[in-house]
Amino acid sequence: MGNMTSSENGEYSYEDLGHLMTLMTGDEKHSYSATSTLDVVWTLYDSVLNVDHERPDDPDRDRFLLSKGHGPMAYYAVLAAKKFIPADMLSDWGSYDSPLGYHPDGALIRGVEIGTGSLGHGLPIAVGMTLGLRIKKMRTPGVFCLVGDAELDEGSNHEAIALAGRLGLEQLTVIVIENGSASHGWPGGIASRFEIEGWSSATVNGRDHEDIKSALTQRHPGVPHVVVAQVEKK
Amino acid sequence: MPSTMRDAFIDTIGLMLETDPDAVVVLADIGVSQFKAAGLIERYPDRFINCGIREQLMVGVAAGLAKEGFRPIIHSYTPFLIERPFEQIKIDFAHLGLGGVFVSVGALFDAASSGRTHQAPEDVGLLKLLPEFEMYVPGHPDEASVLLRAAGSSNGRVYVRLTEDSNSLARPIEPGKMHVERRGPVGSPVVIAVGPMLDRVLDAVSDLAVTVLYATTVMPFDSWTLRDTMATEIVLVEPYLIGTSSSEISGALHDRPHRLLALGVRNTELRHYGTPEDHIKAHGLDSDGILKSISRFLYPS
């Protein structure tokens, strides 16, 4: 792995992510959006999510759904850093026999909950999973769903935002990566779309790990929570 | 005994909720009043999720529940269950490899007076395009009960297509198999009547020396019962888009020369309201229409 140094437990650090990402080549179109999610996905896996690469199907795990399946390089790099997949799996991503495609397929990758790529699917599924946990009276696991600001164009998200708010799905957290991709923008701010449906919200610098972490771990009794993570404009 | 397929559906759900802790009903307003009237929502408040008029969400939520180990029953009018959220069914269920029971009401021409927006004769053909969907088309409320129970106890993706239109008598059907309704001489032509088309077919062929097979499971198609008849002339009478199962019949008989006539709902904008029977006639699916088409096919002059 060249000049990379892994820690004693075999995990790689944030500083290694760049190297891990350079193992993946060939997805020029999506490479920029991949990096827009890097710090959020790293912070989630490093200090927010209760997930364990040795028990990816643990019923008590937090569920993370990358709804924005575009540009999954950062996601794959973090999964490799946290030992869900071997780092040498990254180098031939997108090839016929690789489990790693330009859009992820949950059936092929350990610890990946769903397959995404067509936009606007993750959040409705996340609402269903949260309701499932509620029916099972499992109050501890959280459901985290990452979407893009352009992905919010898809109406299915707004169906989900409304219902999650009305049902007070406290175990649900949505992270919106805001990099100015939405063609027609979101006048009044992205957070306001959620707030009007009763969600709690935080808008943070999507490159600041401490900010991201505190926004994602903030308590929000009785309501779902959205974190708008702002990064450089596309 | 339930008097309509919808009643059979409500009764079966009541049974499922009582016996299967994993059964959860996901709705988009349609059906809520019926389940309320039956007292089920009051009795099992956690097990009904009404999304409001949000069909994409209805299917996505159902998939999320399936991921958490539940057996979702997803229900609406045919076009709003299958066509509007089709990509959700494709990705959230088929691609994610999840199971669920999709139950429609109002199929065939139940919605004749409501117009084209409430009709979806494309439904079975659309779901056929996705991998591993079992499909049931009951022709009587009692058959609906049998097929709904089978759908509830399987783990796969199942579509159950319910109509108000019904045959006068239930047959002793078995999920997955065609029922031999009438056996003609060996090798005589076979008429396959699907679900609610049976009474009209029987009326049409009463004077013809044909075998009548009755299909209530249309996917996977019961090739063996068809092959056993040794027929080389096949007539398929479907209560949805014409020729929906033609490729299954061609596949079943791929090694035998045969002729096939497909009758069903024509792919056209009729632009008429009226009664279901008006529409049945307009598509040539009343017993006179069926007899004319079969006669031309079997006995060309």
Coordinates of C-alpha atoms in Angstrom, one line a residue:
Chain A
M1 CA 0.0 0.0 0.0
G2 CA 2.9 2.3 -0.8
N3 CA 3.5 5.0 1.8
M4 CA 0.3 4.4 3.7
T5 CA 0.6 3.5 7.4
S6 CA -2.2 1.7 9.0
S7 CA -2.8 1.8 12.7
E8 CA -2.4 -1.1 15.1
N9 CA -6.0 -2.4 14.5
G10 CA -5.4 -2.4 10.8
E11 CA -7.5 0.7 10.1
Y12 CA -6.4 3.6 8.0
S13 CA -6.6 7.2 9.1
Y14 CA -8.2 10.2 7.5
E15 CA -4.8 11.2 6.1
D16 CA -4.8 7.9 4.2
L17 CA -8.1 8.5 2.4
G18 CA -6.4 10.5 -0.4
H19 CA -4.2 7.6 -1.2
L20 CA -7.0 5.1 -1.0
M21 CA -9.0 7.3 -3.5
T22 CA -6.1 7.4 -5.9
L23 CA -6.3 3.6 -6.2
M24 CA -9.6 4.2 -7.9
T25 CA -9.4 5.8 -11.4
G26 CA -11.5 6.1 -14.4
D27 CA -14.7 7.7 -13.0
E28 CA -13.9 11.2 -14.1
K29 CA -17.5 12.3 -14.4
H30 CA -18.3 11.5 -10.8
S31 CA -15.0 12.2 -9.1
Y32 CA -15.8 15.7 -7.9
S33 CA -19.1 14.7 -6.2
A34 CA -17.2 11.8 -4.6
T35 CA -15.0 14.2 -2.7
S36 CA -17.9 16.4 -1.6
T37 CA -19.0 13.6 0.7
L38 CA -15.6 12.7 2.0
D39 CA -15.5 14.5 5.3
V40 CA -19.1 13.7 6.2
V41 CA -18.7 10.0 5.4
W42 CA -15.4 9.9 7.3
T43 CA -16.9 11.6 10.4
L44 CA -19.9 9.3 10.3
Y45 CA -17.8 6.1 10.3
D46 CA -15.0 7.5 12.5
S47 CA -17.0 8.9 15.3
V48 CA -20.8 8.8 14.9
L49 CA -22.1 5.5 13.6
N50 CA -22.3 2.4 15.8
V51 CA -21.1 -0.1 13.2
D52 CA -18.6 -2.9 13.3
H53 CA -16.9 -4.4 10.3
E54 CA -16.9 -7.8 12.1
R55 CA -20.7 -7.7 12.5
P56 CA -22.1 -5.8 9.6
D57 CA -25.6 -7.4 10.1
D58 CA -25.8 -6.7 13.9
P59 CA -29.5 -5.9 14.6
D60 CA -28.4 -3.2 17.0
R61 CA -26.1 -1.4 14.5
D62 CA -26.8 2.1 13.2
R63 CA -28.1 2.0 9.6
F64 CA -26.3 4.2 7.0
L65 CA -27.9 4.6 3.6
L66 CA -25.9 6.4 0.9
S67 CA -28.9 7.5 -1.1
K68 CA -26.8 9.7 -3.3
G69 CA -25.1 6.7 -5.0
H70 CA -23.3 8.9 -7.4
G71 CA -19.5 9.2 -6.9
P72 CA -19.0 6.5 -4.2
M73 CA -15.2 6.8 -4.2
A74 CA -15.2 8.6 -0.8
Y75 CA -17.6 6.0 0.6
Y76 CA -15.5 3.1 -0.7
A77 CA -12.3 4.7 0.6
V78 CA -13.9 5.0 4.1
L79 CA -15.2 1.5 4.0
A80 CA -11.7 0.3 3.2
A81 CA -10.2 2.5 5.9
K82 CA -12.6 1.0 8.4
K83 CA -12.0 -2.6 7.2
F84 CA -15.4 -3.3 5.8
I85 CA -13.6 -4.1 2.5
P86 CA -10.0 -4.8 1.8
A87 CA -8.0 -1.8 0.4
D88 CA -6.8 -3.8 -2.6
M89 CA -10.4 -4.2 -3.7
L90 CA -10.3 -0.5 -4.7
S91 CA -7.8 -0.7 -7.5
D92 CA -10.0 -2.5 -10.1
W93 CA -13.3 -1.0 -9.1
G94 CA -15.9 -0.8 -11.9
S95 CA -14.4 -4.0 -13.5
Y96 CA -16.6 -7.0 -14.2
D97 CA -15.5 -9.1 -11.2
S98 CA -15.2 -6.2 -8.7
P99 CA -18.0 -5.8 -6.1
L100 CA -17.4 -2.1 -6.4
G101 CA -19.2 -0.3 -9.2
Y102 CA -19.7 3.4 -10.0
H103 CA -22.9 3.1 -8.1
P104 CA -22.9 0.8 -5.1
D105 CA -24.8 -2.5 -4.9
G106 CA -25.6 -3.5 -1.3
A107 CA -25.9 -7.1 -2.3
L108 CA -22.2 -7.2 -3.2
I109 CA -20.5 -5.1 -0.4
R110 CA -20.2 -6.0 3.3
G111 CA -21.8 -3.4 5.4
V112 CA -23.6 -1.5 2.6
E113 CA -27.3 -1.5 3.4
I114 CA -28.8 -0.8 -0.1
G115 CA -28.0 -0.4 -3.7
T116 CA -28.4 3.2 -5.0
G117 CA -27.7 5.3 -8.1
S118 CA -31.2 6.3 -9.2
L119 CA -31.8 9.3 -7.1
G120 CA -34.5 9.7 -4.5
H121 CA -34.8 6.1 -3.3
G122 CA -32.8 6.1 -0.1
L123 CA -34.9 8.4 2.1
P124 CA -38.2 6.6 1.6
I125 CA -36.4 3.3 2.4
A126 CA -34.8 4.9 5.5
V127 CA -38.3 6.0 6.7
G128 CA -39.5 2.4 6.3
M129 CA -36.4 1.1 8.3
T130 CA -37.0 3.6 11.0
L131 CA -40.7 2.6 11.2
G132 CA -39.5 -1.0 11.3
L133 CA -37.3 -0.3 14.3
R134 CA -40.1 1.5 16.0
I135 CA -42.5 -1.4 15.5
K136 CA -39.8 -3.7 16.9
K137 CA -39.4 -1.3 19.9
M138 CA -35.7 -1.0 19.2
R139 CA -35.1 2.5 20.4
T140 CA -31.3 2.6 20.2
P141 CA -30.2 2.2 16.6
G142 CA -30.3 5.3 14.4
V143 CA -31.0 5.4 10.7
F144 CA -28.8 7.9 8.8
C145 CA -29.4 8.8 5.2
L146 CA -27.1 10.9 3.0
V147 CA -28.6 12.8 0.1
G148 CA -27.3 15.5 -2.3
D149 CA -28.8 18.9 -2.7
A150 CA -29.6 18.2 -6.4
E151 CA -31.0 14.8 -5.4
L152 CA -33.6 16.7 -3.4
D153 CA -35.1 17.7 -6.7
E154 CA -36.7 14.2 -6.8
G155 CA -40.2 14.4 -5.4
S156 CA -40.0 11.1 -3.6
N157 CA -37.7 12.9 -1.0
H158 CA -40.4 15.4 -0.2
E159 CA -43.0 12.6 0.2
A160 CA -40.6 11.2 2.8
I161 CA -39.7 14.4 4.5
A162 CA -43.4 15.2 5.1
L163 CA -44.2 11.8 6.5
A164 CA -41.1 11.5 8.7
G165 CA -41.9 14.9 10.2
R166 CA -45.6 14.1 10.9
L167 CA -44.8 10.8 12.4
G168 CA -42.0 12.3 14.6
L169 CA -39.3 9.7 13.6
E170 CA -36.7 10.6 16.2
Q171 CA -34.3 7.8 15.1
L172 CA -33.9 9.2 11.6
T173 CA -31.2 11.6 10.6
V174 CA -30.7 13.0 7.1
I175 CA -27.5 14.5 5.9
V176 CA -27.7 16.8 2.9
I177 CA -24.5 17.6 1.1
E178 CA -24.9 21.1 -0.3
N179 CA -22.6 22.0 -3.0
G180 CA -24.8 24.0 -5.2
S181 CA -25.6 21.2 -7.6
A182 CA -29.4 21.7 -7.8
S183 CA -30.2 23.4 -11.1
H184 CA -32.9 25.7 -9.7
G185 CA -31.4 26.0 -6.2
W186 CA -33.3 26.0 -2.9
P187 CA -34.4 29.6 -2.1
G188 CA -34.8 30.1 1.6
G189 CA -32.3 27.4 2.3
I190 CA -32.4 23.6 2.3
A191 CA -33.0 23.3 6.1
S192 CA -36.2 25.3 5.8
R193 CA -37.7 22.5 3.7
F194 CA -37.3 20.1 6.6
E195 CA -38.1 22.6 9.4
I196 CA -41.5 23.4 8.0
E197 CA -42.3 19.7 8.4
G198 CA -41.2 19.7 12.0
W199 CA -37.6 18.5 11.7
S200 CA -34.8 19.8 13.9
S201 CA -31.9 21.1 11.8
A202 CA -28.3 22.1 11.8
T203 CA -26.3 23.7 9.0
V204 CA -22.6 23.1 9.2
N205 CA -19.3 23.4 7.3
G206 CA -19.1 20.1 5.6
R207 CA -15.3 20.1 5.9
D208 CA -15.2 20.6 9.7
H209 CA -15.2 17.3 11.4
E210 CA -16.0 18.7 14.9
D211 CA -18.9 20.7 13.5
I212 CA -20.2 17.7 11.6
K213 CA -19.9 15.4 14.6
S214 CA -21.6 17.7 17.0
A215 CA -24.5 18.4 14.5
L216 CA -24.9 14.6 13.9
T217 CA -24.9 13.7 17.6
Q218 CA -27.1 16.6 18.8
R219 CA -30.3 15.4 20.6
H220 CA -33.6 15.9 18.9
P221 CA -36.3 14.4 21.0
G222 CA -39.5 13.4 19.2
V223 CA -38.5 14.7 15.8
P224 CA -36.3 13.7 12.9
H225 CA -33.1 15.6 12.3
V226 CA -31.4 17.1 9.2
V227 CA -27.8 18.2 9.0
V228 CA -27.0 20.4 6.0
A229 CA -23.3 20.0 5.3
Q230 CA -22.1 22.9 3.1
V231 CA -19.0 22.3 0.9
E232 CA -17.5 24.2 -2.0
K233 CA -19.8 25.0 -4.9
K234 CA -19.7 22.6 -7.8
Chain B
M1 CA -67.8 -16.4 2.9
P2 CA -66.6 -13.0 1.6
S3 CA -68.9 -11.5 -1.1
T4 CA -66.2 -9.6 -2.9
M5 CA -62.5 -10.0 -3.5
R6 CA -61.9 -6.8 -1.5
D7 CA -63.8 -8.4 1.4
A8 CA -61.6 -11.5 1.0
F9 CA -58.6 -9.2 1.2
I10 CA -59.7 -7.4 4.4
D11 CA -60.5 -10.8 6.0
T12 CA -57.2 -12.3 5.0
I13 CA -55.3 -9.3 6.3
G14 CA -57.1 -9.7 9.6
L15 CA -56.0 -13.3 9.8
M16 CA -52.4 -12.4 8.8
L17 CA -52.1 -9.7 11.4
E18 CA -53.4 -12.1 14.1
T19 CA -51.0 -15.0 13.2
D20 CA -47.9 -13.3 11.7
P21 CA -46.2 -10.7 13.8
D22 CA -44.1 -9.6 10.8
A23 CA -47.1 -8.6 8.6
V24 CA -47.4 -4.9 8.1
V25 CA -49.8 -3.1 5.8
V26 CA -48.5 0.0 3.9
L27 CA -51.1 2.2 2.3
A28 CA -51.5 5.5 0.4
D29 CA -55.0 6.4 1.6
I30 CA -56.7 3.9 -0.6
G31 CA -58.1 1.1 1.6
V32 CA -57.8 3.0 4.9
S33 CA -61.6 3.4 5.3
Q34 CA -62.2 -0.3 4.6
F35 CA -59.6 -1.4 7.1
K36 CA -61.0 1.1 9.6
A37 CA -64.5 -0.2 9.1
A38 CA -63.3 -3.7 9.8
G39 CA -61.8 -2.5 13.1
L40 CA -58.3 -3.6 12.1
I41 CA -56.5 -0.3 12.3
E42 CA -57.9 0.2 15.8
R43 CA -56.8 -3.3 16.8
Y44 CA -53.3 -3.2 15.3
P45 CA -52.4 0.5 15.1
D46 CA -48.6 -0.2 14.7
R47 CA -49.1 -2.5 11.8
F48 CA -50.8 -0.1 9.4
I49 CA -48.7 2.7 7.9
N50 CA -50.7 5.2 5.8
C51 CA -48.3 7.3 3.8
G52 CA -51.1 9.7 2.6
I53 CA -51.3 10.0 -1.2
R54 CA -47.6 9.2 -1.7
E55 CA -47.2 6.1 -3.8
Q56 CA -43.4 6.3 -4.3
L57 CA -43.0 6.6 -0.6
M58 CA -45.5 3.8 0.0
V59 CA -43.2 1.4 -1.9
G60 CA -40.0 2.7 -0.5
V61 CA -41.3 2.5 3.1
A62 CA -42.5 -1.0 2.4
A63 CA -39.0 -1.9 1.2
G64 CA -37.5 -0.4 4.4
L65 CA -39.8 -2.5 6.5
A66 CA -38.9 -5.6 4.5
K67 CA -35.2 -4.9 5.1
E68 CA -36.0 -4.9 8.8
G69 CA -37.5 -8.3 8.5
F70 CA -41.2 -7.5 8.1
R71 CA -43.6 -8.9 5.4
P72 CA -45.1 -5.8 3.9
I73 CA -48.5 -5.8 2.2
I74 CA -48.7 -2.9 -0.2
H75 CA -52.1 -1.9 -1.5
S76 CA -53.8 0.6 -3.8
Y77 CA -55.7 0.9 -7.0
T78 CA -54.0 -0.9 -9.9
P79 CA -52.4 2.1 -11.6
F80 CA -51.3 3.8 -8.4
L81 CA -49.8 0.5 -7.0
I82 CA -47.9 -0.7 -10.1
E83 CA -47.4 2.1 -12.7
R84 CA -46.8 5.3 -10.8
P85 CA -44.1 3.8 -8.5
F86 CA -42.8 1.3 -11.0
E87 CA -39.1 2.3 -10.5
Q88 CA -39.5 1.9 -6.8
I89 CA -40.8 -1.6 -7.3
K90 CA -37.8 -2.3 -9.6
I91 CA -35.1 -0.8 -7.4
D92 CA -36.4 -1.0 -3.9
F93 CA -37.8 -4.5 -4.2
A94 CA -36.4 -6.4 -7.2
H95 CA -32.8 -4.9 -7.2
L96 CA -32.5 -4.9 -3.4
G97 CA -33.8 -8.5 -3.4
L98 CA -36.6 -7.9 -1.0
G99 CA -40.0 -9.6 -0.7
G100 CA -43.5 -8.2 -0.3
V101 CA -47.1 -8.7 -1.3
F102 CA -48.6 -6.2 -3.7
V103 CA -52.4 -6.3 -3.8
S104 CA -54.4 -4.2 -6.2
V105 CA -58.1 -3.5 -6.4
G106 CA -60.1 -2.2 -9.4
A107 CA -58.4 -4.3 -12.1
L108 CA -60.0 -5.2 -15.5
F109 CA -62.9 -2.7 -16.1
D110 CA -64.0 -2.1 -12.5
A111 CA -63.2 1.5 -13.1
A112 CA -65.0 1.8 -16.5
S113 CA -66.9 4.9 -15.5
S114 CA -63.9 6.4 -13.8
G115 CA -62.0 6.5 -17.1
R116 CA -58.5 5.7 -18.3
T117 CA -56.7 7.3 -15.3
H118 CA -58.0 4.5 -13.1
Q119 CA -57.4 1.6 -15.4
A120 CA -54.1 -0.3 -15.7
P121 CA -54.4 -3.3 -18.1
E122 CA -50.6 -3.0 -18.4
D123 CA -50.0 -4.1 -14.8
V124 CA -49.2 -7.8 -15.2
G125 CA -47.1 -7.1 -18.3
L126 CA -45.1 -4.5 -16.4
L127 CA -44.3 -6.7 -13.4
K128 CA -43.4 -9.6 -15.8
L129 CA -40.5 -7.4 -16.8
L130 CA -39.0 -7.7 -13.3
P131 CA -37.3 -10.8 -12.0
E132 CA -39.1 -13.3 -9.8
F133 CA -42.5 -11.9 -9.4
E134 CA -45.2 -14.4 -8.7
M135 CA -48.6 -13.3 -10.0
Y136 CA -52.1 -14.3 -8.9
V137 CA -55.3 -13.4 -10.8
P138 CA -58.2 -14.9 -8.8
G139 CA -61.6 -15.2 -10.5
H140 CA -63.7 -15.4 -7.4
P141 CA -63.6 -14.1 -3.8
D142 CA -62.9 -17.5 -2.3
E143 CA -60.0 -18.0 -4.7
A144 CA -58.7 -14.6 -3.7
S145 CA -58.6 -15.8 -0.1
V146 CA -56.6 -18.9 -1.1
L147 CA -54.2 -17.0 -3.1
L148 CA -53.8 -14.1 -0.6
R149 CA -53.0 -16.6 2.1
A150 CA -50.4 -18.3 -0.2
A151 CA -48.9 -14.8 -0.9
G152 CA -48.7 -14.0 2.7
S153 CA -46.9 -17.1 3.7
S154 CA -44.3 -17.0 1.0
N155 CA -41.1 -14.9 1.3
G156 CA -41.0 -13.7 -2.3
R157 CA -42.4 -10.8 -4.3
V158 CA -46.0 -11.5 -5.1
Y159 CA -48.7 -9.6 -7.0
V160 CA -52.4 -10.3 -6.3
R161 CA -54.8 -8.7 -8.8
L162 CA -58.3 -8.2 -7.4
T163 CA -61.4 -7.3 -9.4
E164 CA -65.0 -6.7 -8.6
D165 CA -65.8 -8.8 -11.6
S166 CA -66.0 -12.4 -10.6
N167 CA -67.0 -15.9 -11.9
S168 CA -70.2 -17.4 -10.5
L169 CA -68.4 -20.3 -8.8
A170 CA -65.0 -20.7 -7.1
R171 CA -62.8 -23.5 -8.5
P172 CA -60.7 -25.8 -6.3
I173 CA -57.5 -24.0 -7.4
E174 CA -54.0 -24.6 -6.3
P175 CA -51.4 -21.8 -6.3
G176 CA -48.9 -22.3 -9.1
K177 CA -51.1 -24.6 -11.1
M178 CA -53.7 -24.3 -13.8
H179 CA -57.0 -26.0 -13.1
V180 CA -58.4 -28.3 -15.8
E181 CA -61.9 -27.0 -16.1
R182 CA -63.1 -29.0 -19.1
R183 CA -61.2 -31.8 -20.9
G184 CA -61.7 -32.1 -24.6
P185 CA -60.4 -35.1 -26.7
V186 CA -56.6 -35.5 -26.5
G187 CA -54.9 -33.0 -28.7
S188 CA -58.0 -30.8 -29.1
P189 CA -57.5 -27.1 -29.0
V190 CA -56.9 -25.5 -25.6
V191 CA -58.5 -22.3 -24.4
I192 CA -56.8 -20.8 -21.4
A193 CA -59.1 -18.5 -19.4
V194 CA -57.4 -16.3 -16.9
G195 CA -59.2 -15.3 -13.7
P196 CA -62.4 -13.4 -14.2
M197 CA -62.6 -14.4 -17.9
L198 CA -63.7 -18.0 -17.1
D199 CA -67.5 -17.7 -17.2
R200 CA -67.4 -15.8 -20.5
V201 CA -65.0 -18.4 -22.0
L202 CA -67.2 -21.3 -20.9
D203 CA -70.2 -19.7 -22.3
A204 CA -68.4 -19.0 -25.6
V205 CA -67.1 -22.5 -26.1
S206 CA -70.1 -24.5 -24.8
D207 CA -70.6 -26.2 -28.2
L208 CA -66.9 -26.6 -29.2
A209 CA -64.7 -29.6 -28.7
V210 CA -62.0 -27.9 -26.8
T211 CA -60.1 -28.2 -23.5
V212 CA -60.5 -25.3 -21.1
L213 CA -57.7 -24.6 -18.7
Y214 CA -58.3 -22.1 -15.9
A215 CA -55.3 -20.0 -14.8
T216 CA -55.2 -18.1 -11.6
T217 CA -51.4 -18.2 -11.2
V218 CA -49.9 -16.5 -14.3
M219 CA -46.3 -16.2 -13.2
P220 CA -44.6 -18.5 -13.0
F221 CA -46.6 -20.0 -15.9
D222 CA -47.7 -23.6 -15.5
S223 CA -46.2 -25.0 -18.6
W224 CA -46.7 -28.6 -17.7
T225 CA -50.4 -28.6 -17.5
L226 CA -50.5 -27.0 -21.0
R227 CA -48.0 -29.5 -22.4
D228 CA -49.9 -32.4 -21.0
T229 CA -52.9 -31.6 -23.2
M230 CA -50.8 -32.2 -26.3
A231 CA -52.6 -29.3 -28.0
T232 CA -51.2 -27.5 -31.0
E233 CA -53.9 -24.8 -31.2
I234 CA -54.0 -22.5 -28.2
V235 CA -56.3 -19.6 -27.3
L236 CA -55.3 -17.3 -24.5
V237 CA -58.1 -15.1 -23.0
E238 CA -56.6 -12.6 -20.5
P239 CA -58.3 -9.9 -18.4
Y240 CA -55.5 -7.5 -19.2
L241 CA -53.3 -6.3 -22.1
I242 CA -53.6 -8.6 -25.1
G243 CA -50.8 -11.1 -25.4
T244 CA -49.4 -10.5 -21.9
S245 CA -48.5 -14.2 -21.4
S246 CA -48.0 -15.1 -25.1
S247 CA -44.3 -15.4 -24.6
E248 CA -44.8 -17.9 -21.7
I249 CA -46.9 -20.0 -24.0
S250 CA -44.4 -19.9 -26.8
G251 CA -41.7 -20.8 -24.3
A252 CA -43.8 -23.7 -22.9
L253 CA -44.3 -25.1 -26.4
H254 CA -40.9 -24.1 -27.9
D255 CA -40.3 -27.6 -29.2
R256 CA -43.7 -28.2 -30.7
P257 CA -45.2 -26.5 -33.8
H258 CA -48.3 -24.6 -32.6
R259 CA -50.6 -21.7 -33.3
L260 CA -51.6 -19.2 -30.7
L261 CA -54.5 -16.7 -30.6
A262 CA -54.3 -14.1 -27.8
L263 CA -57.4 -12.3 -26.7
G264 CA -57.4 -9.5 -24.1
V265 CA -57.6 -5.8 -23.6
R266 CA -56.6 -4.0 -26.8
N267 CA -53.9 -1.4 -26.6
T268 CA -55.9 1.6 -27.5
E269 CA -57.5 4.7 -26.0
L270 CA -61.1 3.8 -26.0
R271 CA -62.3 7.2 -24.7
H272 CA -65.6 5.9 -23.4
Y273 CA -67.0 5.6 -19.9
G274 CA -70.1 3.4 -19.1
T275 CA -70.1 0.0 -17.4
P276 CA -67.5 -2.8 -17.2
E277 CA -69.7 -4.9 -19.5
D278 CA -69.6 -2.1 -22.1
H279 CA -65.8 -2.2 -22.1
I280 CA -65.7 -6.0 -22.1
K281 CA -67.8 -5.9 -25.3
A282 CA -65.8 -3.1 -26.8
H283 CA -62.6 -5.2 -26.5
G284 CA -64.4 -8.3 -27.9
L285 CA -64.2 -10.1 -24.6
D286 CA -67.9 -10.9 -24.0
S287 CA -68.9 -14.5 -24.8
D288 CA -70.1 -13.6 -28.4
G289 CA -66.8 -11.7 -29.1
I290 CA -64.7 -14.6 -27.7
L291 CA -66.7 -17.2 -29.8
K292 CA -66.3 -15.2 -33.0
S293 CA -62.6 -14.8 -32.5
I294 CA -62.1 -18.5 -31.6
S295 CA -64.2 -19.7 -34.5
R296 CA -62.2 -17.6 -37.0
F297 CA -59.0 -19.0 -35.5
L298 CA -60.0 -22.7 -35.4
Y299 CA -62.3 -23.0 -38.4
P300 CA -61.2 -20.4 -41.0
S301 CA -63.6 -20.5 -43.9

